[in-house]
């Protein structure tokens, strides 16, 4: 009680109704309160804990790197093994000829860097994003929140970035708004905060073609979809499209704060001269974060975790789609929105979930659906148990 009171007094909040669940420890698919109450974590820190909480490989890597050295100096001056090894390993897995990673601290910063890089590389100013997109909360990233849905959050912060346009995700007609004036087009491959909206693959191809035709850089935001979430290491490879720039964060740090902007070296080199230091960061690519990210990546690969994702997603879908309260399931791998069609039901369900030991959430632009995006390591037995609790909770609505 005292800790909760102090939390409300001393820790800044932007949520008017924090969940107020105290966390004592977390392991695998669960976290626990000090009283020992267990919660199924269906949020995974918003698609962060892909390798499960307290993954021992990641814990060991963090401990070892912290003991070797923590912060020395980053942004590309010093040669630091965790950065080099992680960048090399991730480049092998990224689509097409993307071979280089610039490390940053977070998703929003990765987006900032990608937007700056598009401007710098093309010498153009116009930026285009999708309606109902979410790319982060800094001024630049917020400028790319699709209008009009993002307006509620943006209004009080204007003026934001100039020369920004929104087009409709999956709209073929609006692709011709991308022109020779456009520096970059920013797009989530699967729209997460819109409530898990899947791309039309033909449209993604047409988007790629249009950007190539007019010389605009195509930037994929894989901050939520990367590192196996959709059933392939990257959604770009799942849908077979190679963008010019990929933004990474969330699970990219294996539970530590880390972001990355991946591109061809020749594009990233636009930051290097005239003037130099096109982006700098004190902590981006922190060796402990890179060591954690690399350990998490190796864990995903060595344990064939990504290969199990589609089957696990299907298990959730097949069981829960039979419940009469579930009107629709939108899903890519283990990124799922379960549609109730009614915000009041959803708010009630969140309360019931809290009692039943389920941690879920709604989406920024969709408060009629709840989220299932657990650690990718969740076992089949855990999925069965979790579905039983979710069905019981839905029965109580
Ligand atoms: N892009 C997408 C698709 C996201 O889902 C998020 C966060 O939810 C971000 C960017 C912003 O990442 P961060 O919170 O690390 O700034």
Short mmCIF file of N, CA, C and O and ligand atoms in Angstrom, two decimals, residues 106-108 134-136 188 221 223-224 250, ligand 1:
data_model
loop_
_atom_site.label_atom_id
_atom_site.label_comp_id
_atom_site.label_asym_id
_atom_site.label_seq_id
_atom_site.Cartn_x
_atom_site.Cartn_y
_atom_site.Cartn_z
N UNK A 106 15.79 3.81 -28.31
CA UNK A 106 14.36 3.49 -28.21
C UNK A 106 13.74 3.46 -29.60
O UNK A 106 14.39 3.81 -30.60
N UNK A 107 12.46 3.09 -29.62
CA UNK A 107 11.73 3.07 -30.88
C UNK A 107 11.56 4.47 -31.45
O UNK A 107 11.81 4.70 -32.64
N UNK A 108 11.13 5.40 -30.59
CA UNK A 108 10.91 6.76 -31.08
C UNK A 108 12.20 7.34 -31.66
O UNK A 108 12.19 8.00 -32.71
N UNK A 134 1.19 4.41 -35.33
CA UNK A 134 1.86 4.88 -34.11
C UNK A 134 3.35 4.60 -34.25
O UNK A 134 3.76 3.47 -34.53
N UNK A 135 4.16 5.65 -34.04
CA UNK A 135 5.61 5.48 -34.20
C UNK A 135 6.39 6.01 -33.00
O UNK A 135 7.62 6.05 -33.06
N UNK A 136 5.72 6.45 -31.95
CA UNK A 136 6.44 6.93 -30.78
C UNK A 136 5.95 8.31 -30.36
O UNK A 136 5.12 8.92 -31.04
N UNK A 188 4.25 0.92 -40.69
CA UNK A 188 4.34 -0.32 -39.92
C UNK A 188 3.93 -1.44 -40.88
O UNK A 188 2.95 -1.28 -41.62
N UNK A 221 8.64 0.39 -40.11
CA UNK A 221 8.71 0.39 -38.65
C UNK A 221 8.44 -1.04 -38.19
O UNK A 221 7.30 -1.49 -38.20
N UNK A 223 9.32 -2.06 -35.20
CA UNK A 223 9.60 -1.95 -33.77
C UNK A 223 8.75 -2.95 -32.98
O UNK A 223 9.22 -3.59 -32.05
N UNK A 224 7.51 -3.12 -33.42
CA UNK A 224 6.65 -4.10 -32.74
C UNK A 224 6.66 -5.46 -33.44
O UNK A 224 6.50 -6.49 -32.80
N UNK A 250 12.11 -2.28 -29.03
CA UNK A 250 11.36 -3.25 -28.21
C UNK A 250 12.15 -4.54 -28.00
O UNK A 250 13.16 -4.53 -27.32
N1 LIG B 1 6.72 2.12 -33.40
C1 LIG B 1 5.81 1.21 -33.06
C2 LIG B 1 5.16 0.38 -34.13
C3 LIG B 1 5.46 1.01 -31.73
O1 LIG B 1 4.53 0.10 -31.40
C4 LIG B 1 6.10 1.80 -30.74
C5 LIG B 1 5.75 1.65 -29.31
O2 LIG B 1 4.73 1.12 -28.94
C6 LIG B 1 7.05 2.75 -31.14
C7 LIG B 1 7.35 2.88 -32.47
C8 LIG B 1 7.75 3.63 -30.12
O3 LIG B 1 8.71 2.91 -29.44
P1 LIG B 1 9.28 3.49 -28.05
O4 LIG B 1 8.17 3.39 -27.06
O5 LIG B 1 10.46 2.60 -27.72
O6 LIG B 1 9.70 4.89 -28.29
#
